[in-house]
Amino acid sequence: MSKSQAAPFTTASAAVRSGIPAVDRYLESGYATVPGMSSRFAAAICCGLLRMQTEIGVVGPVAEIGPFEGRFFIALAHALAPSEMALGIDLFDWPNTQVIDRFEANCVKHGLAPGRRITWKADSRTMAPAELLAKLEGRRVRFFHIDGEHSRAALTKDLELATAVLAPEGVIVLDDMLHPGYPMLMVAVHAYLQRHPEMCVLCIIDRETVVAATKFVLCRQEWFKRYEARLLEAYKDNVWPLGADFEPHWCLVLSLDTRLAKIV
Ligand SMILES: C[S@@+](CC[C@H](N)C(=O)[O-])C[C@H]1O[C@@H](n2cnc3c(N)ncnc32)[C@H](O)[C@@H]1O
């Protein structure tokens, strides 16, 4: 991995909120201080989506493959009810073996007590869905963030794992989509969508910088309209007008830059 660890965020992203006070406080004063690679813009929208799930009665844990030092993980966990758990799965060996201590320290520093999270030092490539569900006492995942190894084979495996443990109303979020450094990830996503016609892309969250890159949000087809309507209402100022074409499915593009090219 060649990403730098401190992502500078644009001032525009500071205006985007999740609508959950604990999350928004962390985004305001903690997020940029935790080393990591997810954008603040994406964190606000993803936690906004968790808020929408809670509002319509969707409950359950969140899981992340690749929490690293905890930047995005802490935001997700702050969006949960006290009885819901956040599961972080990581090899915790990069860039050194002390990364797990930094992850734990960051969680504590930013208000995430041990009882609200499960730290799992493990390899997602060899993990069976039953093992993951056992960690969560059988509870299916309502929000799964995949940000582990960025190869086509690993993403393919991680997508199948996430799909197998997902709640019916659950969403899967993929990091580093359309990134110039990882072009083959798109091949894995398109092959996955062919294998899983029940799944679709709910929205694309545009990148903030090359380090804090684009995320795709996936959900089951039957949940698309419900989530899309709520995202459109909550983030109308960030809707890029033309949307994204997945042939024949179209989805929302949320961006900090909603301009179109001038043609006359
Ligand atoms: C790009 S970092 C994640 C950044 C973090 N999600 C954020 O938003 O700040 C990728 C992480 O994936 C982990 N990882 C890579 N391959 C993995 C695997 N096979 N199983 C579990 N974790 C893995 C790495 O150890 C690293 O911490």
PDB file of C-alpha atoms and ligand atoms in Angstrom:
ATOM      1  CA  MET A   1       0.000   0.000   0.000  1.00  0.00           C
ATOM      2  CA  SER A   2       1.356   3.363  -0.952  1.00  0.00           C
ATOM      3  CA  LYS A   3      -1.206   5.695   0.506  1.00  0.00           C
ATOM      4  CA  SER A   4      -0.156   8.432   2.878  1.00  0.00           C
ATOM      5  CA  GLN A   5      -1.900   8.270   6.224  1.00  0.00           C
ATOM      6  CA  ALA A   6      -3.100  11.803   6.865  1.00  0.00           C
ATOM      7  CA  ALA A   7      -5.783  12.736   4.360  1.00  0.00           C
ATOM      8  CA  PRO A   8      -6.458  16.453   4.037  1.00  0.00           C
ATOM      9  CA  PHE A   9     -10.191  17.039   3.656  1.00  0.00           C
ATOM     10  CA  THR A  10     -11.858  19.811   1.743  1.00  0.00           C
ATOM     11  CA  THR A  11     -13.699  22.490   3.702  1.00  0.00           C
ATOM     12  CA  ALA A  12     -16.864  21.566   1.760  1.00  0.00           C
ATOM     13  CA  SER A  13     -16.968  18.114   3.349  1.00  0.00           C
ATOM     14  CA  ALA A  14     -17.101  19.650   6.834  1.00  0.00           C
ATOM     15  CA  ALA A  15     -20.635  20.856   6.074  1.00  0.00           C
ATOM     16  CA  VAL A  16     -21.907  17.333   5.362  1.00  0.00           C
ATOM     17  CA  ARG A  17     -23.413  15.651   8.435  1.00  0.00           C
ATOM     18  CA  SER A  18     -24.684  12.216   9.409  1.00  0.00           C
ATOM     19  CA  GLY A  19     -27.431  13.601  11.629  1.00  0.00           C
ATOM     20  CA  ILE A  20     -26.213  11.527  14.600  1.00  0.00           C
ATOM     21  CA  PRO A  21     -24.726  13.851  17.261  1.00  0.00           C
ATOM     22  CA  ALA A  22     -22.057  11.386  18.491  1.00  0.00           C
ATOM     23  CA  VAL A  23     -20.878  10.711  14.935  1.00  0.00           C
ATOM     24  CA  ASP A  24     -20.877  14.366  13.934  1.00  0.00           C
ATOM     25  CA  ARG A  25     -18.844  15.335  17.027  1.00  0.00           C
ATOM     26  CA  TYR A  26     -16.262  12.673  16.127  1.00  0.00           C
ATOM     27  CA  LEU A  27     -16.197  13.797  12.464  1.00  0.00           C
ATOM     28  CA  GLU A  28     -15.681  17.372  13.616  1.00  0.00           C
ATOM     29  CA  SER A  29     -12.907  16.879  16.124  1.00  0.00           C
ATOM     30  CA  GLY A  30     -11.512  13.343  15.945  1.00  0.00           C
ATOM     31  CA  TYR A  31     -11.770  11.832  12.474  1.00  0.00           C
ATOM     32  CA  ALA A  32      -8.837  13.600  10.807  1.00  0.00           C
ATOM     33  CA  THR A  33      -6.568  12.880  13.782  1.00  0.00           C
ATOM     34  CA  VAL A  34      -6.928   9.088  13.392  1.00  0.00           C
ATOM     35  CA  PRO A  35      -4.630   7.777  10.646  1.00  0.00           C
ATOM     36  CA  GLY A  36      -6.627   6.230   7.831  1.00  0.00           C
ATOM     37  CA  MET A  37      -7.744   6.464   4.245  1.00  0.00           C
ATOM     38  CA  SER A  38     -11.526   6.932   4.127  1.00  0.00           C
ATOM     39  CA  SER A  39     -12.977  10.318   3.318  1.00  0.00           C
ATOM     40  CA  ARG A  40     -14.867  12.434   5.818  1.00  0.00           C
ATOM     41  CA  PHE A  41     -17.541  12.967   3.171  1.00  0.00           C
ATOM     42  CA  ALA A  42     -18.065   9.198   2.831  1.00  0.00           C
ATOM     43  CA  ALA A  43     -18.107   8.725   6.609  1.00  0.00           C
ATOM     44  CA  ALA A  44     -20.847  11.347   7.024  1.00  0.00           C
ATOM     45  CA  ILE A  45     -23.005   9.772   4.305  1.00  0.00           C
ATOM     46  CA  CYS A  46     -22.425   6.179   5.446  1.00  0.00           C
ATOM     47  CA  CYS A  47     -23.351   7.086   9.025  1.00  0.00           C
ATOM     48  CA  GLY A  48     -26.336   9.017   7.644  1.00  0.00           C
ATOM     49  CA  LEU A  49     -27.352   5.757   5.984  1.00  0.00           C
ATOM     50  CA  LEU A  50     -26.998   3.940   9.323  1.00  0.00           C
ATOM     51  CA  ARG A  51     -29.267   6.611  10.850  1.00  0.00           C
ATOM     52  CA  MET A  52     -31.831   5.981   8.104  1.00  0.00           C
ATOM     53  CA  GLN A  53     -31.662   2.234   8.782  1.00  0.00           C
ATOM     54  CA  THR A  54     -32.307   2.843  12.487  1.00  0.00           C
ATOM     55  CA  GLU A  55     -35.220   5.164  11.690  1.00  0.00           C
ATOM     56  CA  ILE A  56     -36.942   2.483   9.600  1.00  0.00           C
ATOM     57  CA  GLY A  57     -36.300  -0.257  12.152  1.00  0.00           C
ATOM     58  CA  VAL A  58     -33.253  -1.974  10.677  1.00  0.00           C
ATOM     59  CA  VAL A  59     -31.044  -3.171  13.542  1.00  0.00           C
ATOM     60  CA  GLY A  60     -27.894  -5.251  13.887  1.00  0.00           C
ATOM     61  CA  PRO A  61     -24.121  -5.061  13.925  1.00  0.00           C
ATOM     62  CA  VAL A  62     -21.686  -3.386  11.562  1.00  0.00           C
ATOM     63  CA  ALA A  63     -18.533  -5.115  10.305  1.00  0.00           C
ATOM     64  CA  GLU A  64     -15.405  -3.804   8.647  1.00  0.00           C
ATOM     65  CA  ILE A  65     -12.635  -5.715   6.894  1.00  0.00           C
ATOM     66  CA  GLY A  66      -9.555  -3.534   7.311  1.00  0.00           C
ATOM     67  CA  PRO A  67     -10.277  -1.040  10.116  1.00  0.00           C
ATOM     68  CA  PHE A  68      -6.504  -0.328  10.307  1.00  0.00           C
ATOM     69  CA  GLU A  69      -6.181   2.352  13.058  1.00  0.00           C
ATOM     70  CA  GLY A  70      -9.952   2.794  13.358  1.00  0.00           C
ATOM     71  CA  ARG A  71     -10.734   6.056  11.544  1.00  0.00           C
ATOM     72  CA  PHE A  72     -13.871   4.873   9.682  1.00  0.00           C
ATOM     73  CA  PHE A  73     -14.690   2.095  12.175  1.00  0.00           C
ATOM     74  CA  ILE A  74     -15.089   4.534  15.090  1.00  0.00           C
ATOM     75  CA  ALA A  75     -17.529   6.643  13.058  1.00  0.00           C
ATOM     76  CA  LEU A  76     -19.635   3.584  12.190  1.00  0.00           C
ATOM     77  CA  ALA A  77     -19.663   2.380  15.792  1.00  0.00           C
ATOM     78  CA  HIS A  78     -20.868   5.763  17.053  1.00  0.00           C
ATOM     79  CA  ALA A  79     -23.887   5.383  14.753  1.00  0.00           C
ATOM     80  CA  LEU A  80     -25.072   2.237  16.561  1.00  0.00           C
ATOM     81  CA  ALA A  81     -27.504   1.778  19.437  1.00  0.00           C
ATOM     82  CA  PRO A  82     -25.817   0.695  22.727  1.00  0.00           C
ATOM     83  CA  SER A  83     -26.914  -2.940  22.201  1.00  0.00           C
ATOM     84  CA  GLU A  84     -25.388  -3.184  18.700  1.00  0.00           C
ATOM     85  CA  MET A  85     -21.782  -4.243  18.126  1.00  0.00           C
ATOM     86  CA  ALA A  86     -19.062  -3.161  15.706  1.00  0.00           C
ATOM     87  CA  LEU A  87     -16.767  -5.940  14.450  1.00  0.00           C
ATOM     88  CA  GLY A  88     -13.309  -5.023  13.125  1.00  0.00           C
ATOM     89  CA  ILE A  89     -11.457  -7.726  11.164  1.00  0.00           C
ATOM     90  CA  ASP A  90      -7.835  -7.035  10.274  1.00  0.00           C
ATOM     91  CA  LEU A  91      -4.517  -8.821   9.906  1.00  0.00           C
ATOM     92  CA  PHE A  92      -3.171  -6.030  12.139  1.00  0.00           C
ATOM     93  CA  ASP A  93       0.342  -6.603  10.823  1.00  0.00           C
ATOM     94  CA  TRP A  94       0.808  -3.517   8.607  1.00  0.00           C
ATOM     95  CA  PRO A  95       2.859  -1.378   8.758  1.00  0.00           C
ATOM     96  CA  ASN A  96       3.940  -3.093  11.996  1.00  0.00           C
ATOM     97  CA  THR A  97       2.453  -5.359  14.660  1.00  0.00           C
ATOM     98  CA  GLN A  98       1.787  -2.452  17.063  1.00  0.00           C
ATOM     99  CA  VAL A  99      -1.071  -1.279  14.807  1.00  0.00           C
ATOM    100  CA  ILE A 100      -3.554  -3.282  16.910  1.00  0.00           C
ATOM    101  CA  ASP A 101      -2.502  -1.319  20.020  1.00  0.00           C
ATOM    102  CA  ARG A 102      -2.999   1.949  18.149  1.00  0.00           C
ATOM    103  CA  PHE A 103      -6.420   0.740  16.970  1.00  0.00           C
ATOM    104  CA  GLU A 104      -7.476  -0.077  20.563  1.00  0.00           C
ATOM    105  CA  ALA A 105      -6.092   3.214  21.880  1.00  0.00           C
ATOM    106  CA  ASN A 106      -7.881   5.232  19.178  1.00  0.00           C
ATOM    107  CA  CYS A 107     -11.183   3.494  19.964  1.00  0.00           C
ATOM    108  CA  VAL A 108     -10.858   4.299  23.675  1.00  0.00           C
ATOM    109  CA  LYS A 109      -9.673   7.869  23.035  1.00  0.00           C
ATOM    110  CA  HIS A 110     -12.693   8.544  20.830  1.00  0.00           C
ATOM    111  CA  GLY A 111     -15.277   7.133  23.203  1.00  0.00           C
ATOM    112  CA  LEU A 112     -15.743   3.572  21.992  1.00  0.00           C
ATOM    113  CA  ALA A 113     -15.683   1.306  25.055  1.00  0.00           C
ATOM    114  CA  PRO A 114     -14.523  -2.342  24.700  1.00  0.00           C
ATOM    115  CA  GLY A 115     -18.093  -3.608  25.256  1.00  0.00           C
ATOM    116  CA  ARG A 116     -19.276  -1.949  22.048  1.00  0.00           C
ATOM    117  CA  ARG A 117     -16.743  -3.504  19.695  1.00  0.00           C
ATOM    118  CA  ILE A 118     -15.084  -6.773  18.793  1.00  0.00           C
ATOM    119  CA  THR A 119     -11.487  -6.682  17.584  1.00  0.00           C
ATOM    120  CA  TRP A 120     -10.682  -9.743  15.489  1.00  0.00           C
ATOM    121  CA  LYS A 121      -7.115 -10.308  14.264  1.00  0.00           C
ATOM    122  CA  ALA A 122      -7.824 -12.607  11.339  1.00  0.00           C
ATOM    123  CA  ASP A 123      -7.431 -13.094   7.592  1.00  0.00           C
ATOM    124  CA  SER A 124     -10.669 -12.452   5.702  1.00  0.00           C
ATOM    125  CA  ARG A 125      -9.389 -14.536   2.766  1.00  0.00           C
ATOM    126  CA  THR A 126      -9.662 -17.743   4.787  1.00  0.00           C
ATOM    127  CA  MET A 127     -12.707 -16.851   6.891  1.00  0.00           C
ATOM    128  CA  ALA A 128     -15.945 -18.814   6.593  1.00  0.00           C
ATOM    129  CA  PRO A 129     -19.304 -17.015   6.927  1.00  0.00           C
ATOM    130  CA  ALA A 130     -20.206 -19.290   9.879  1.00  0.00           C
ATOM    131  CA  GLU A 131     -17.088 -18.155  11.784  1.00  0.00           C
ATOM    132  CA  LEU A 132     -18.002 -14.509  11.260  1.00  0.00           C
ATOM    133  CA  LEU A 133     -21.614 -15.053  12.325  1.00  0.00           C
ATOM    134  CA  ALA A 134     -20.412 -16.940  15.420  1.00  0.00           C
ATOM    135  CA  LYS A 135     -18.390 -13.834  16.441  1.00  0.00           C
ATOM    136  CA  LEU A 136     -21.661 -11.873  16.257  1.00  0.00           C
ATOM    137  CA  GLU A 137     -23.729 -14.524  18.096  1.00  0.00           C
ATOM    138  CA  GLY A 138     -25.647 -15.204  14.909  1.00  0.00           C
ATOM    139  CA  ARG A 139     -26.706 -11.607  14.258  1.00  0.00           C
ATOM    140  CA  ARG A 140     -26.677 -10.665  10.586  1.00  0.00           C
ATOM    141  CA  VAL A 141     -24.762  -7.573   9.533  1.00  0.00           C
ATOM    142  CA  ARG A 142     -26.684  -4.420   8.560  1.00  0.00           C
ATOM    143  CA  PHE A 143     -23.660  -2.498   7.266  1.00  0.00           C
ATOM    144  CA  PHE A 144     -20.480  -4.163   5.958  1.00  0.00           C
ATOM    145  CA  HIS A 145     -17.472  -2.044   4.947  1.00  0.00           C
ATOM    146  CA  ILE A 146     -14.880  -3.834   2.779  1.00  0.00           C
ATOM    147  CA  ASP A 147     -11.482  -2.155   2.822  1.00  0.00           C
ATOM    148  CA  GLY A 148      -8.981  -5.036   3.051  1.00  0.00           C
ATOM    149  CA  GLU A 149      -6.586  -6.350   0.433  1.00  0.00           C
ATOM    150  CA  HIS A 150      -7.064  -4.480  -2.844  1.00  0.00           C
ATOM    151  CA  SER A 151      -6.695  -7.341  -5.317  1.00  0.00           C
ATOM    152  CA  ARG A 152      -9.381  -8.717  -7.602  1.00  0.00           C
ATOM    153  CA  ALA A 153      -9.234 -12.156  -5.917  1.00  0.00           C
ATOM    154  CA  ALA A 154      -9.382 -10.769  -2.367  1.00  0.00           C
ATOM    155  CA  LEU A 155     -12.271  -8.408  -3.130  1.00  0.00           C
ATOM    156  CA  THR A 156     -14.152 -11.283  -4.783  1.00  0.00           C
ATOM    157  CA  LYS A 157     -13.722 -13.373  -1.644  1.00  0.00           C
ATOM    158  CA  ASP A 158     -14.596 -10.499   0.699  1.00  0.00           C
ATOM    159  CA  LEU A 159     -17.745  -9.686  -1.298  1.00  0.00           C
ATOM    160  CA  GLU A 160     -18.953 -13.298  -1.051  1.00  0.00           C
ATOM    161  CA  LEU A 161     -18.232 -13.347   2.685  1.00  0.00           C
ATOM    162  CA  ALA A 162     -20.121 -10.082   3.252  1.00  0.00           C
ATOM    163  CA  THR A 163     -23.085 -11.221   1.149  1.00  0.00           C
ATOM    164  CA  ALA A 164     -23.345 -14.495   3.065  1.00  0.00           C
ATOM    165  CA  VAL A 165     -23.637 -12.736   6.451  1.00  0.00           C
ATOM    166  CA  LEU A 166     -25.678  -9.712   5.355  1.00  0.00           C
ATOM    167  CA  ALA A 167     -29.136  -8.947   6.779  1.00  0.00           C
ATOM    168  CA  PRO A 168     -31.857  -8.786   4.082  1.00  0.00           C
ATOM    169  CA  GLU A 169     -31.947  -4.966   4.451  1.00  0.00           C
ATOM    170  CA  GLY A 170     -28.166  -4.724   4.788  1.00  0.00           C
ATOM    171  CA  VAL A 171     -25.730  -2.664   2.731  1.00  0.00           C
ATOM    172  CA  ILE A 172     -22.180  -3.444   1.618  1.00  0.00           C
ATOM    173  CA  VAL A 173     -19.780  -0.527   1.146  1.00  0.00           C
ATOM    174  CA  LEU A 174     -16.657  -0.915  -1.003  1.00  0.00           C
ATOM    175  CA  ASP A 175     -13.674   1.376  -0.659  1.00  0.00           C
ATOM    176  CA  ASP A 176     -11.277   2.589  -3.336  1.00  0.00           C
ATOM    177  CA  MET A 177     -13.629   2.113  -6.267  1.00  0.00           C
ATOM    178  CA  LEU A 178     -12.615   3.781  -9.566  1.00  0.00           C
ATOM    179  CA  HIS A 179      -9.223   4.488  -7.972  1.00  0.00           C
ATOM    180  CA  PRO A 180      -6.442   4.950 -10.535  1.00  0.00           C
ATOM    181  CA  GLY A 181      -4.218   2.602  -8.546  1.00  0.00           C
ATOM    182  CA  TYR A 182      -6.701  -0.297  -8.379  1.00  0.00           C
ATOM    183  CA  PRO A 183      -8.389  -0.649 -11.790  1.00  0.00           C
ATOM    184  CA  MET A 184      -8.967  -4.396 -11.426  1.00  0.00           C
ATOM    185  CA  LEU A 185     -11.311  -3.937  -8.457  1.00  0.00           C
ATOM    186  CA  MET A 186     -14.008  -2.840 -10.911  1.00  0.00           C
ATOM    187  CA  VAL A 187     -13.683  -6.177 -12.722  1.00  0.00           C
ATOM    188  CA  ALA A 188     -14.423  -7.955  -9.443  1.00  0.00           C
ATOM    189  CA  VAL A 189     -17.436  -5.721  -8.774  1.00  0.00           C
ATOM    190  CA  HIS A 190     -18.963  -6.265 -12.212  1.00  0.00           C
ATOM    191  CA  ALA A 191     -18.442 -10.039 -12.002  1.00  0.00           C
ATOM    192  CA  TYR A 192     -20.059 -10.005  -8.556  1.00  0.00           C
ATOM    193  CA  LEU A 193     -23.102  -8.091  -9.859  1.00  0.00           C
ATOM    194  CA  GLN A 194     -23.469 -10.661 -12.658  1.00  0.00           C
ATOM    195  CA  ARG A 195     -23.355 -13.519 -10.130  1.00  0.00           C
ATOM    196  CA  HIS A 196     -25.742 -11.731  -7.751  1.00  0.00           C
ATOM    197  CA  PRO A 197     -28.613 -10.192  -9.725  1.00  0.00           C
ATOM    198  CA  GLU A 198     -30.436  -9.712  -6.396  1.00  0.00           C
ATOM    199  CA  MET A 199     -27.818  -7.032  -5.533  1.00  0.00           C
ATOM    200  CA  CYS A 200     -27.365  -3.588  -7.078  1.00  0.00           C
ATOM    201  CA  VAL A 201     -25.365  -0.408  -6.582  1.00  0.00           C
ATOM    202  CA  LEU A 202     -27.386   1.933  -4.383  1.00  0.00           C
ATOM    203  CA  CYS A 203     -25.080   4.916  -4.777  1.00  0.00           C
ATOM    204  CA  ILE A 204     -21.586   6.090  -5.555  1.00  0.00           C
ATOM    205  CA  ILE A 205     -19.913   8.372  -3.031  1.00  0.00           C
ATOM    206  CA  ASP A 206     -17.395  10.393  -4.992  1.00  0.00           C
ATOM    207  CA  ARG A 207     -13.815  10.763  -3.827  1.00  0.00           C
ATOM    208  CA  GLU A 208     -12.575  13.658  -1.745  1.00  0.00           C
ATOM    209  CA  THR A 209      -8.897  13.202  -2.582  1.00  0.00           C
ATOM    210  CA  VAL A 210      -6.874  10.449  -4.240  1.00  0.00           C
ATOM    211  CA  VAL A 211      -6.209   9.035  -0.748  1.00  0.00           C
ATOM    212  CA  ALA A 212      -9.784   9.425   0.487  1.00  0.00           C
ATOM    213  CA  ALA A 213     -11.270   7.712  -2.528  1.00  0.00           C
ATOM    214  CA  THR A 214     -14.651   6.784  -3.989  1.00  0.00           C
ATOM    215  CA  LYS A 215     -16.928   4.253  -2.287  1.00  0.00           C
ATOM    216  CA  PHE A 216     -19.749   2.181  -3.784  1.00  0.00           C
ATOM    217  CA  VAL A 217     -22.756   1.281  -1.635  1.00  0.00           C
ATOM    218  CA  LEU A 218     -24.557  -1.952  -2.581  1.00  0.00           C
ATOM    219  CA  CYS A 219     -27.925  -3.249  -1.404  1.00  0.00           C
ATOM    220  CA  ARG A 220     -30.525  -5.818  -2.393  1.00  0.00           C
ATOM    221  CA  GLN A 221     -32.704  -4.704  -5.319  1.00  0.00           C
ATOM    222  CA  GLU A 222     -35.881  -4.661  -3.229  1.00  0.00           C
ATOM    223  CA  TRP A 223     -34.371  -2.122  -0.841  1.00  0.00           C
ATOM    224  CA  PHE A 224     -33.011   0.230  -3.509  1.00  0.00           C
ATOM    225  CA  LYS A 225     -35.987   2.605  -3.790  1.00  0.00           C
ATOM    226  CA  ARG A 226     -36.439   2.997  -0.038  1.00  0.00           C
ATOM    227  CA  TYR A 227     -32.804   3.873   0.569  1.00  0.00           C
ATOM    228  CA  GLU A 228     -32.488   6.000  -2.554  1.00  0.00           C
ATOM    229  CA  ALA A 229     -35.478   8.183  -1.608  1.00  0.00           C
ATOM    230  CA  ARG A 230     -33.991   8.879   1.824  1.00  0.00           C
ATOM    231  CA  LEU A 231     -30.493   9.578   0.494  1.00  0.00           C
ATOM    232  CA  LEU A 232     -31.916  11.953  -2.115  1.00  0.00           C
ATOM    233  CA  GLU A 233     -33.757  13.895   0.546  1.00  0.00           C
ATOM    234  CA  ALA A 234     -30.907  14.040   3.073  1.00  0.00           C
ATOM    235  CA  TYR A 235     -28.086  14.790   0.611  1.00  0.00           C
ATOM    236  CA  LYS A 236     -29.885  16.711  -2.165  1.00  0.00           C
ATOM    237  CA  ASP A 237     -27.140  19.361  -2.254  1.00  0.00           C
ATOM    238  CA  ASN A 238     -24.620  16.651  -3.142  1.00  0.00           C
ATOM    239  CA  VAL A 239     -26.453  14.912  -5.968  1.00  0.00           C
ATOM    240  CA  TRP A 240     -24.485  14.972  -9.214  1.00  0.00           C
ATOM    241  CA  PRO A 241     -27.303  15.451 -11.747  1.00  0.00           C
ATOM    242  CA  LEU A 242     -26.549  12.742 -14.305  1.00  0.00           C
ATOM    243  CA  GLY A 243     -26.262   9.710 -12.005  1.00  0.00           C
ATOM    244  CA  ALA A 244     -24.307   6.534 -12.822  1.00  0.00           C
ATOM    245  CA  ASP A 245     -25.155   4.033 -15.552  1.00  0.00           C
ATOM    246  CA  PHE A 246     -24.704   0.357 -14.589  1.00  0.00           C
ATOM    247  CA  GLU A 247     -26.493  -0.876 -17.746  1.00  0.00           C
ATOM    248  CA  PRO A 248     -29.459  -1.023 -17.351  1.00  0.00           C
ATOM    249  CA  HIS A 249     -29.528  -0.001 -13.675  1.00  0.00           C
ATOM    250  CA  TRP A 250     -28.940   3.649 -12.768  1.00  0.00           C
ATOM    251  CA  CYS A 251     -27.885   4.916  -9.365  1.00  0.00           C
ATOM    252  CA  LEU A 252     -27.215   8.099  -7.444  1.00  0.00           C
ATOM    253  CA  VAL A 253     -23.850   9.822  -7.491  1.00  0.00           C
ATOM    254  CA  LEU A 254     -23.156  11.893  -4.364  1.00  0.00           C
ATOM    255  CA  SER A 255     -20.320  14.365  -4.723  1.00  0.00           C
ATOM    256  CA  LEU A 256     -18.840  17.545  -3.273  1.00  0.00           C
ATOM    257  CA  ASP A 257     -18.596  18.788  -6.855  1.00  0.00           C
ATOM    258  CA  THR A 258     -21.970  18.679  -8.619  1.00  0.00           C
ATOM    259  CA  ARG A 259     -21.041  20.763 -11.686  1.00  0.00           C
ATOM    260  CA  LEU A 260     -21.645  19.681 -15.269  1.00  0.00           C
ATOM    261  CA  ALA A 261     -19.459  20.573 -18.229  1.00  0.00           C
ATOM    262  CA  LYS A 262     -20.437  23.803 -20.000  1.00  0.00           C
ATOM    263  CA  ILE A 263     -21.428  22.859 -23.545  1.00  0.00           C
ATOM    264  CA  VAL A 264     -22.649  26.137 -25.061  1.00  0.00           C
TER     265      VAL A 264
HETATM  266  C1  LIG B   1      -6.354   0.695   3.403  1.00  0.00           C
HETATM  267  S1  LIG B   1      -6.238   0.015   4.991  1.00  0.00           S
HETATM  268  C2  LIG B   1      -7.837   0.366   5.619  1.00  0.00           C
HETATM  269  C3  LIG B   1      -8.108   1.785   6.026  1.00  0.00           C
HETATM  270  C4  LIG B   1      -9.323   2.010   6.899  1.00  0.00           C
HETATM  271  N1  LIG B   1     -10.457   1.212   6.527  1.00  0.00           N
HETATM  272  C5  LIG B   1      -9.739   3.483   6.876  1.00  0.00           C
HETATM  273  O1  LIG B   1     -10.802   3.790   6.359  1.00  0.00           O
HETATM  274  O2  LIG B   1      -8.980   4.309   7.369  1.00  0.00           O
HETATM  275  C6  LIG B   1      -6.348  -1.695   4.619  1.00  0.00           C
HETATM  276  C7  LIG B   1      -6.355  -2.621   5.831  1.00  0.00           C
HETATM  277  O3  LIG B   1      -6.749  -3.917   5.385  1.00  0.00           O
HETATM  278  C8  LIG B   1      -6.046  -4.881   6.117  1.00  0.00           C
HETATM  279  N2  LIG B   1      -6.048  -6.161   5.382  1.00  0.00           N
HETATM  280  C9  LIG B   1      -5.409  -6.405   4.200  1.00  0.00           C
HETATM  281  N3  LIG B   1      -5.623  -7.680   3.830  1.00  0.00           N
HETATM  282  C10 LIG B   1      -6.423  -8.241   4.783  1.00  0.00           C
HETATM  283  C11 LIG B   1      -6.983  -9.531   4.964  1.00  0.00           C
HETATM  284  N4  LIG B   1      -6.766 -10.512   4.072  1.00  0.00           N
HETATM  285  N5  LIG B   1      -7.746  -9.771   6.064  1.00  0.00           N
HETATM  286  C12 LIG B   1      -7.974  -8.775   6.971  1.00  0.00           C
HETATM  287  N6  LIG B   1      -7.460  -7.531   6.839  1.00  0.00           N
HETATM  288  C13 LIG B   1      -6.697  -7.266   5.772  1.00  0.00           C
HETATM  289  C14 LIG B   1      -4.663  -4.260   6.295  1.00  0.00           C
HETATM  290  O4  LIG B   1      -3.984  -4.860   7.386  1.00  0.00           O
HETATM  291  C15 LIG B   1      -4.998  -2.784   6.501  1.00  0.00           C
HETATM  292  O5  LIG B   1      -5.095  -2.458   7.850  1.00  0.00           O
END
